[in-house]
PDB file of C-alpha atoms in Angstrom:
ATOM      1  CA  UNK A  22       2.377 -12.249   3.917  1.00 47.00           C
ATOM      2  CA  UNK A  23       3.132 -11.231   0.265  1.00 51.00           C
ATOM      3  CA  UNK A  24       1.763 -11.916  -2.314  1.00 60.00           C
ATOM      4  CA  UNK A  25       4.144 -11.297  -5.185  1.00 66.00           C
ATOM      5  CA  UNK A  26       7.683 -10.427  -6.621  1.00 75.00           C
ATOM      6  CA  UNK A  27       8.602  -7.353  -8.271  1.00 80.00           C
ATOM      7  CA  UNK A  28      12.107  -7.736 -10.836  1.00 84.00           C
ATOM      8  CA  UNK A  29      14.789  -5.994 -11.004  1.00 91.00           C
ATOM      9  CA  UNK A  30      14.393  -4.786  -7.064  1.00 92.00           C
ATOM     10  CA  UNK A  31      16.696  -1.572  -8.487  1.00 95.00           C
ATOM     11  CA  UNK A  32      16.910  -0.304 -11.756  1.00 96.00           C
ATOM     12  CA  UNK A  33      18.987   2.520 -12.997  1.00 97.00           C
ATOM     13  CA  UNK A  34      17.908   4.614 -16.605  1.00 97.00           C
ATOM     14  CA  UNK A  35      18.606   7.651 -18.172  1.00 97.00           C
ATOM     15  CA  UNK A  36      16.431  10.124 -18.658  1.00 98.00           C
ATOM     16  CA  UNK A  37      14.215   9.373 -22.214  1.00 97.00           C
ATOM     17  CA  UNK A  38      15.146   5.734 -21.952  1.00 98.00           C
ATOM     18  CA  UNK A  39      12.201   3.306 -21.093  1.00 98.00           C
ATOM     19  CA  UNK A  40      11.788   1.199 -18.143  1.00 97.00           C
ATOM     20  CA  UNK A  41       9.897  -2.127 -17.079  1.00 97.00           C
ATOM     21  CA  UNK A  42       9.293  -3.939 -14.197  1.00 96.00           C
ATOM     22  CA  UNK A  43       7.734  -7.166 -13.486  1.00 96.00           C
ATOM     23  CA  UNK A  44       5.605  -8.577 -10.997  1.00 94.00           C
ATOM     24  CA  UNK A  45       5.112 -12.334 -10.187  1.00 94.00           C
ATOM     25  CA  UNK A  46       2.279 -13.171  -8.209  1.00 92.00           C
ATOM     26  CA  UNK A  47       1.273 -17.084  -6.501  1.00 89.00           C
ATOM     27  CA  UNK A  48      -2.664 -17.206  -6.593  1.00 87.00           C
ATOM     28  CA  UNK A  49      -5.751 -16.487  -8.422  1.00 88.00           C
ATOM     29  CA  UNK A  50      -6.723 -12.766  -8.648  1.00 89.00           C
ATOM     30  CA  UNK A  51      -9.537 -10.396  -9.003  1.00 88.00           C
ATOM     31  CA  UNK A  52      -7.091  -7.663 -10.104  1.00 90.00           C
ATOM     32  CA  UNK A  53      -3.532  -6.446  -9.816  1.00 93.00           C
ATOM     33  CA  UNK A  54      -2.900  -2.350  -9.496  1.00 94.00           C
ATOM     34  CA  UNK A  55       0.285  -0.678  -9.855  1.00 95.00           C
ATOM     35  CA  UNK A  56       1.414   1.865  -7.038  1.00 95.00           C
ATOM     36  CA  UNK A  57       4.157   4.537  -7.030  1.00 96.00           C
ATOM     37  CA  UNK A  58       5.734   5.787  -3.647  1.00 95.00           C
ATOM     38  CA  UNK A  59       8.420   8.300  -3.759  1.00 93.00           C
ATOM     39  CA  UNK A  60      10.851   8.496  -0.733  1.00 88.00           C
ATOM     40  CA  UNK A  61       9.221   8.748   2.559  1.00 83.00           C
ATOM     41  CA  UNK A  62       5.541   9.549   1.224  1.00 88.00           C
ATOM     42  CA  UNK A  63       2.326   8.095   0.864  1.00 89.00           C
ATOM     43  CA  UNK A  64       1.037   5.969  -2.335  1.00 92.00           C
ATOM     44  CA  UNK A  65       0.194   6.920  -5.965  1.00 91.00           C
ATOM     45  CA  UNK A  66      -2.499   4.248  -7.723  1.00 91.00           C
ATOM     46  CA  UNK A  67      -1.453   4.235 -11.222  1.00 95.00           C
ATOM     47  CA  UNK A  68      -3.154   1.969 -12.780  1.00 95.00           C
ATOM     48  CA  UNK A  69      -5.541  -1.016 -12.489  1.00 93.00           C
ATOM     49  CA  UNK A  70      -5.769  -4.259 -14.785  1.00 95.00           C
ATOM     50  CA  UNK A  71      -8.144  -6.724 -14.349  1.00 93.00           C
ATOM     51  CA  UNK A  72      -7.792 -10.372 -14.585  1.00 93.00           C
ATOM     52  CA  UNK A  73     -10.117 -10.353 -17.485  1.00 95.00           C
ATOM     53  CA  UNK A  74      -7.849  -7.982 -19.490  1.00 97.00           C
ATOM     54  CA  UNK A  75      -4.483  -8.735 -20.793  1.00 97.00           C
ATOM     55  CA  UNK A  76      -3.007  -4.457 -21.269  1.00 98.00           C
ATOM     56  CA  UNK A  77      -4.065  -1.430 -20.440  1.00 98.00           C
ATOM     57  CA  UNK A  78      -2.821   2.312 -20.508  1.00 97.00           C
ATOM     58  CA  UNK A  79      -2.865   5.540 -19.004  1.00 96.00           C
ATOM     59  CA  UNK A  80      -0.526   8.295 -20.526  1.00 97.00           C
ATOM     60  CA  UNK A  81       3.224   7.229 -20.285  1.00 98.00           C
ATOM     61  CA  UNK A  82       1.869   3.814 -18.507  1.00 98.00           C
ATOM     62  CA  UNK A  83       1.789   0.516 -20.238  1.00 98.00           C
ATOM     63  CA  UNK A  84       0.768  -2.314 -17.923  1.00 98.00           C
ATOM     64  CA  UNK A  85       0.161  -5.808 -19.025  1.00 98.00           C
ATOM     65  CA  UNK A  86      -1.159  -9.199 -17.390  1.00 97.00           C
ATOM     66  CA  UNK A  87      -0.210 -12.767 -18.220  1.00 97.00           C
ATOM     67  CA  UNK A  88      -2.966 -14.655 -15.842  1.00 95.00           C
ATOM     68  CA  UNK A  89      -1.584 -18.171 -17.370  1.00 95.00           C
ATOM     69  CA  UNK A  90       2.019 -17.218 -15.710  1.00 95.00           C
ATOM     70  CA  UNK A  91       0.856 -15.284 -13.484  1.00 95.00           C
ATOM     71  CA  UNK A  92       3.035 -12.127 -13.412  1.00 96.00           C
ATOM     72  CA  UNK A  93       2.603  -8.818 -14.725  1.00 97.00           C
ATOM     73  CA  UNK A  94       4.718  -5.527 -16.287  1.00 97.00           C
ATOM     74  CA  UNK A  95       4.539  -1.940 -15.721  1.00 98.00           C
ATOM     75  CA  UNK A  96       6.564   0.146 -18.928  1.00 98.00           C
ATOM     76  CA  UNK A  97       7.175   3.755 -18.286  1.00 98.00           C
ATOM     77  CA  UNK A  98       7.734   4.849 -21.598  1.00 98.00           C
ATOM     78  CA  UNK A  99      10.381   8.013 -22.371  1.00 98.00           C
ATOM     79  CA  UNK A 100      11.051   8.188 -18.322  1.00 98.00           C
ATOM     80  CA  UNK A 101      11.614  11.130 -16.792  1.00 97.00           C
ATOM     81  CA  UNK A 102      13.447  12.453 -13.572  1.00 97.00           C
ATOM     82  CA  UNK A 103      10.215  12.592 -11.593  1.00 96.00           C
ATOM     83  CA  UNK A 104       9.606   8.965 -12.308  1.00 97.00           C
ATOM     84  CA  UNK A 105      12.412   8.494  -9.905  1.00 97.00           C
ATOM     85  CA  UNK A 106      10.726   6.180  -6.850  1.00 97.00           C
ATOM     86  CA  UNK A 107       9.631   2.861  -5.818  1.00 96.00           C
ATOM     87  CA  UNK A 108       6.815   0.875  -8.016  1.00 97.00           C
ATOM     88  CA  UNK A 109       4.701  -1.940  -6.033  1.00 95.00           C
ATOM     89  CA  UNK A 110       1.930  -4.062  -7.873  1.00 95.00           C
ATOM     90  CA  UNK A 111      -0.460  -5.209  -5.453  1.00 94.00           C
ATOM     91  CA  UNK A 112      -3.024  -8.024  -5.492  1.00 92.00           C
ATOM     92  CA  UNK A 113      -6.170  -8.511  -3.587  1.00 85.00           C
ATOM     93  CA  UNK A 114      -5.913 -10.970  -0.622  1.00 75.00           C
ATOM     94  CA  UNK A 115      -7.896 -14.366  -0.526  1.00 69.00           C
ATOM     95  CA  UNK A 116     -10.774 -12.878   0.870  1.00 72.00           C
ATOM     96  CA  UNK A 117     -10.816 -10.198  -1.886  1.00 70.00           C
ATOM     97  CA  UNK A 118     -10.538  -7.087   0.680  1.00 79.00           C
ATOM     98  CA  UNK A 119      -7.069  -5.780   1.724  1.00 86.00           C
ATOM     99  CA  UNK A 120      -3.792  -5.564  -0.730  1.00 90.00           C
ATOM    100  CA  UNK A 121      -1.276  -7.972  -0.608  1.00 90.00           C
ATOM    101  CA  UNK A 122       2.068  -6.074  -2.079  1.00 93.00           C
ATOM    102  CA  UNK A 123       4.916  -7.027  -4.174  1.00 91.00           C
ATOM    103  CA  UNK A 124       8.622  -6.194  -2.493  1.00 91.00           C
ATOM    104  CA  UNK A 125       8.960  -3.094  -5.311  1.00 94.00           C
ATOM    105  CA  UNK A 126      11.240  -2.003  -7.291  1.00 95.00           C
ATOM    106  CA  UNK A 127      13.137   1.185  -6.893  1.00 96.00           C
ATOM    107  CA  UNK A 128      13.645   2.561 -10.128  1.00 97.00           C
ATOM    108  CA  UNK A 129      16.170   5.534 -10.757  1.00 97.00           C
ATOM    109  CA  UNK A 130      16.170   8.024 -13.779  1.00 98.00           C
ATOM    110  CA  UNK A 131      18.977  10.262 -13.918  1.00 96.00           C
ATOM    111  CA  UNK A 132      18.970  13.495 -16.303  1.00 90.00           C
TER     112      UNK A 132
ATOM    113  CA  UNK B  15     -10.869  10.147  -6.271  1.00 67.00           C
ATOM    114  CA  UNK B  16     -11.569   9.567  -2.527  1.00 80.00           C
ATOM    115  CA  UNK B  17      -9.506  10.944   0.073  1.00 90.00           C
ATOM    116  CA  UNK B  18      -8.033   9.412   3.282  1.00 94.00           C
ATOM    117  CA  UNK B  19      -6.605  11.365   5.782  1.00 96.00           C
ATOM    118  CA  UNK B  20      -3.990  10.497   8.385  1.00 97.00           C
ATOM    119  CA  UNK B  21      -3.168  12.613  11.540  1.00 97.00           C
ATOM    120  CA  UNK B  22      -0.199  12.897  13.297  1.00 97.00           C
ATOM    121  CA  UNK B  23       1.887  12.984  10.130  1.00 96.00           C
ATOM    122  CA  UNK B  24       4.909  12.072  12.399  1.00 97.00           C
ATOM    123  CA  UNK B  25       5.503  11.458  15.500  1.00 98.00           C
ATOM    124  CA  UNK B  26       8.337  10.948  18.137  1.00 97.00           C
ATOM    125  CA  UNK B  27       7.845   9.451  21.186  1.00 96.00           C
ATOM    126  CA  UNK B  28       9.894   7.552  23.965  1.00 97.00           C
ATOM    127  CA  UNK B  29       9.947   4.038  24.750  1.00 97.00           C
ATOM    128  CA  UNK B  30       7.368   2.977  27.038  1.00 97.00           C
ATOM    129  CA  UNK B  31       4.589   5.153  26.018  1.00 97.00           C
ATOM    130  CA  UNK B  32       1.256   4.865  23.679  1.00 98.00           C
ATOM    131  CA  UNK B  33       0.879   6.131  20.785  1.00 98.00           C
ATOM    132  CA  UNK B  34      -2.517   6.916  18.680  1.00 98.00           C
ATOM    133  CA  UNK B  35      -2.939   7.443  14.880  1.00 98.00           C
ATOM    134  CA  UNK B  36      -6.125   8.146  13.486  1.00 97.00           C
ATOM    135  CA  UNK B  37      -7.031   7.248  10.197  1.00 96.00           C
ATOM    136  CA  UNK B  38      -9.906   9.172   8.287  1.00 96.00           C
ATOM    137  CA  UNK B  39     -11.650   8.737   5.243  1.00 94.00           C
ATOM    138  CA  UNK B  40     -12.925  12.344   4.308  1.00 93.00           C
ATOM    139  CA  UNK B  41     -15.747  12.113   1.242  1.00 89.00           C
ATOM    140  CA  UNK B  42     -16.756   8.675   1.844  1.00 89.00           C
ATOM    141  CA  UNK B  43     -17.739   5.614   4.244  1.00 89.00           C
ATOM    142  CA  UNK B  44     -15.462   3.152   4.977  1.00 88.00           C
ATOM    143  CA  UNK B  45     -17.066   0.232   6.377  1.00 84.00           C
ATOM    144  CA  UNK B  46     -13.549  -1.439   6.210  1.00 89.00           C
ATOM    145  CA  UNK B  47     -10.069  -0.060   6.385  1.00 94.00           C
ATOM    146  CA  UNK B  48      -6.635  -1.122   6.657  1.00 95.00           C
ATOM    147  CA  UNK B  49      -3.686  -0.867   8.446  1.00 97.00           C
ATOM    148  CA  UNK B  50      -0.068  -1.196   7.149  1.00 97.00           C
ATOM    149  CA  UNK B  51       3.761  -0.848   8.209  1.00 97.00           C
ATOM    150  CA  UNK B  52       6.496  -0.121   6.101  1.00 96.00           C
ATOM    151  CA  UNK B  53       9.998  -0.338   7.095  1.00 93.00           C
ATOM    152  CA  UNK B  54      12.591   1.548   5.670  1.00 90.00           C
ATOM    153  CA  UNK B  55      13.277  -0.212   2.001  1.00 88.00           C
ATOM    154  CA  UNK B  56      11.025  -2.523   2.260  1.00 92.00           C
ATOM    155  CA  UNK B  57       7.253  -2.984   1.015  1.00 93.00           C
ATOM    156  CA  UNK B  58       4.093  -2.310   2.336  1.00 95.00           C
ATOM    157  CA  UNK B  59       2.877  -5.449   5.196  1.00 95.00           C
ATOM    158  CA  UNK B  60      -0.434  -5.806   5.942  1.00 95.00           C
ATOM    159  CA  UNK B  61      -0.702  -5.752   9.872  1.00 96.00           C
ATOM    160  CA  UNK B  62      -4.636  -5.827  10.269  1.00 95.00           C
ATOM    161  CA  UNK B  63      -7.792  -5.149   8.700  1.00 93.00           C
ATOM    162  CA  UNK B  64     -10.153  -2.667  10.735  1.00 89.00           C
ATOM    163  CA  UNK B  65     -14.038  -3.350  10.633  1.00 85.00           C
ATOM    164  CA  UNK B  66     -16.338  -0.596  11.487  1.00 85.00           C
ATOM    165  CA  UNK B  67     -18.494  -2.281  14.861  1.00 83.00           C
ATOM    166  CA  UNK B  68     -16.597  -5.361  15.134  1.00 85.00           C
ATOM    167  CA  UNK B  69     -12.993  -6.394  16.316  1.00 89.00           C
ATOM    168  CA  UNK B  70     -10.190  -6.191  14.094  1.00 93.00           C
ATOM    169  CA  UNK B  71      -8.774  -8.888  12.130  1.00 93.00           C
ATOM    170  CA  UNK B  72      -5.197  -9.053  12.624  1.00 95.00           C
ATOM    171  CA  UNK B  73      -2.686 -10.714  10.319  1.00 94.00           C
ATOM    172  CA  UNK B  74      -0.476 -13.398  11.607  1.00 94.00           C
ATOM    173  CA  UNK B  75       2.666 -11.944  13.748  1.00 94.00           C
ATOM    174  CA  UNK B  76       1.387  -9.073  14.444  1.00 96.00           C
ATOM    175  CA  UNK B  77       0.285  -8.499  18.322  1.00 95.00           C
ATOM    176  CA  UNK B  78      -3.245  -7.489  18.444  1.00 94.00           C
ATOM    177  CA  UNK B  79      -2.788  -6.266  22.224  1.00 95.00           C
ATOM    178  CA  UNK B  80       0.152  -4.249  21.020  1.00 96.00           C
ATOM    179  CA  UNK B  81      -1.155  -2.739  18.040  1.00 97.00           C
ATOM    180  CA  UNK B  82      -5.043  -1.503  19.436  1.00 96.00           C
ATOM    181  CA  UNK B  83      -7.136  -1.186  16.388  1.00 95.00           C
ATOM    182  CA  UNK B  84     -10.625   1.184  16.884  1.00 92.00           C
ATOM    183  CA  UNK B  85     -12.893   1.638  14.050  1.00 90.00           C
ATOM    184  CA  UNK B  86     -15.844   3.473  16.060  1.00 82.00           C
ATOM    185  CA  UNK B  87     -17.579   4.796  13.016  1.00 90.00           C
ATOM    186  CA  UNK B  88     -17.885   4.786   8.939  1.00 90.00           C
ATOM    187  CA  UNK B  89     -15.203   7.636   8.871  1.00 93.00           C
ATOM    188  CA  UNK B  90     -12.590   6.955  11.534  1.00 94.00           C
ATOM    189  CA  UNK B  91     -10.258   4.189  12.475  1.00 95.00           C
ATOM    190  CA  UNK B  92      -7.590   4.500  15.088  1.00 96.00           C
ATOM    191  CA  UNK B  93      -4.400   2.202  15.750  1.00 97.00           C
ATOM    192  CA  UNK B  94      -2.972   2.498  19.164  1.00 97.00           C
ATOM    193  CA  UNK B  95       0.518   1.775  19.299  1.00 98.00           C
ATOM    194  CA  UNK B  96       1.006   0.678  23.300  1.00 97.00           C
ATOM    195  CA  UNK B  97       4.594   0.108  25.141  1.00 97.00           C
ATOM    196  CA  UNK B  98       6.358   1.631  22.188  1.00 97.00           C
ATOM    197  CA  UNK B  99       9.609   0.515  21.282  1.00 97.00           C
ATOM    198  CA  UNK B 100      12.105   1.491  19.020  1.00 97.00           C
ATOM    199  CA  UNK B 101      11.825  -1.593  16.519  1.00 96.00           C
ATOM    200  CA  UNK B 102       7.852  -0.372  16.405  1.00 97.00           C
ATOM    201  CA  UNK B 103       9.276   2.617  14.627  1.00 97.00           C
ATOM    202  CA  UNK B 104       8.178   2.871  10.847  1.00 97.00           C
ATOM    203  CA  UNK B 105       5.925   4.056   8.601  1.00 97.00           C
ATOM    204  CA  UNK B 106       2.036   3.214   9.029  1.00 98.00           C
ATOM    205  CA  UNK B 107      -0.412   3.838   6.269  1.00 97.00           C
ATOM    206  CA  UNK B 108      -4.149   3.257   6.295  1.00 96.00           C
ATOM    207  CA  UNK B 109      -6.175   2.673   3.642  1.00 94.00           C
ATOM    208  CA  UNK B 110      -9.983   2.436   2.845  1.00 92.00           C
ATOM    209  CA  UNK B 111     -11.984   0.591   0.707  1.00 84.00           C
ATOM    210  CA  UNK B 112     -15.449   2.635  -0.978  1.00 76.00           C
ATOM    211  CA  UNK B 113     -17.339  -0.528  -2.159  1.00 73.00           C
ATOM    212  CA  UNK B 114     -19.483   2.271  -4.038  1.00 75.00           C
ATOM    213  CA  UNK B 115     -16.710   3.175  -6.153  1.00 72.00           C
ATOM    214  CA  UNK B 116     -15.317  -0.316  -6.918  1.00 73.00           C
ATOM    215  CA  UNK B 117     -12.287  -2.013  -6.648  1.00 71.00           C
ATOM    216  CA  UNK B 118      -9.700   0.706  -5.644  1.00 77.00           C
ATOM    217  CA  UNK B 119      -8.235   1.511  -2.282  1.00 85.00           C
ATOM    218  CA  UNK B 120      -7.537   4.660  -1.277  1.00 89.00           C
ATOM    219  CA  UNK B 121      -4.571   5.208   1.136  1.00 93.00           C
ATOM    220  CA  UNK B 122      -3.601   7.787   3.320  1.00 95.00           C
ATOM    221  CA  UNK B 123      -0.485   9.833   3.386  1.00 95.00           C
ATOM    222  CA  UNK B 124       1.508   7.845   6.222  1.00 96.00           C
ATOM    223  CA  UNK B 125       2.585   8.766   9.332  1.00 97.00           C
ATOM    224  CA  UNK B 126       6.335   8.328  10.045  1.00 97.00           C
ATOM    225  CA  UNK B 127       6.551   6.872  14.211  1.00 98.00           C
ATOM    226  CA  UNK B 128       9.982   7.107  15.730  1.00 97.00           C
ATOM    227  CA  UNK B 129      10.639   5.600  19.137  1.00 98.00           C
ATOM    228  CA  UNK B 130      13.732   7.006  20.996  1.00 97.00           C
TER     229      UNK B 130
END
């Protein structure tokens, strides 16, 4: 099953410009992380918010969580070519051991 | 961080036959790890979750007599891939959970299974 929505499923910048994504998620959570996966390879943990925080950051990373609606956003600030892959949030399942993940979004950054 | 291993990193292999990917977890124990399948442009589905000593836990639709999940010890998990067939190719990635480091999981690199 998954857990959550990611919006826009594709998103197009140039290179400098900023991008967000958005994650929607249906119950209660422990925490929600942030993965990267470029084409064909493994996963990249970026980040990791927990329900008792509302924004945290790491380097070009802005991530925030909205518990009451129950969704959160990932900004890559001043994007660069090598940001170029998918982004998944992911939440823990109901027993609080594997991930559930969003669909992704596939974001593009041309130079 | 922690590092999880995956071996083969692909694989090709004809209809009919097994198939076995092991899954390690390299500088810690893993008392629990996970199995997912990814299909091309599409997210990461949870197919089971591996217990080290005990049977698997499989998530609904997926064929636990199909998909043979091993996790003998603290380091090692294996998922068996029986009767192959070409929709069973995709991308499987493991990942392990080191309750002494917290809440992140640690995943390994894939491996990519084609089915001719």
């Amino acid at each position: 099953s998954q857990q959550g929505e990611e919006d826009p499923q594709a998103l197009s910048i140039q290179e400098g410009e900023n991008a967000t994504m958005n994650c929607s998620y249906k119950t209660s959570i422990n925490n929600l992380q942030w993965y990267r996966q470029n084409s064909g390879r493994g996963l990249v943990h970026l980040i990791l918010i927990r329900s008792n925080e509302r924004e945290k950051h790491s380097g070009r990373l802005r991530v925030t969580l909205d518990t009451s609606k129950k969704s959160s956003s990932l900004l890559i600030t001043a994007s660069r070519a090598a940001d170029t892959a998918s982004y998944f949030c992911a939440t823990d399942d109901q027993a609080g051991t594997a991930l559930i993940f969003g669909k992704g979004t596939t974001l593009s950054v041309s130079s | 961080g922690a590092v999880v291993s995956q071996h083969p990193s692909w694989v090709i292999c004809k209809s009919g036959t097994s198939v076995k990917i092991e899954c390690r977890s390299l500088d810690f124990q893993a008392t629990t790890m996970f199995w997912y399948r990814q299909f091309p442009k599409q997210s990461l589905m949870l197919m089971a979750t591996s217990n080290e000593g005990s049977k698997a836990t499989y998530e609904q639709g997926v064929e636990k007599d199909k998909f043979l999940i091993n996790h003998a010890s603290l380091t090692l998990s294996t998922l068996t891939v029986t009767s192959a067939h070409p929709e069973d190719s995709s991308f499987y990635i493991c990942s392990a959970r080191d309750w002494d480091r917290g809440d992140e999981q640690y995943f390994g690199p894939g491996t990519r299974l084609t089915v001719t």
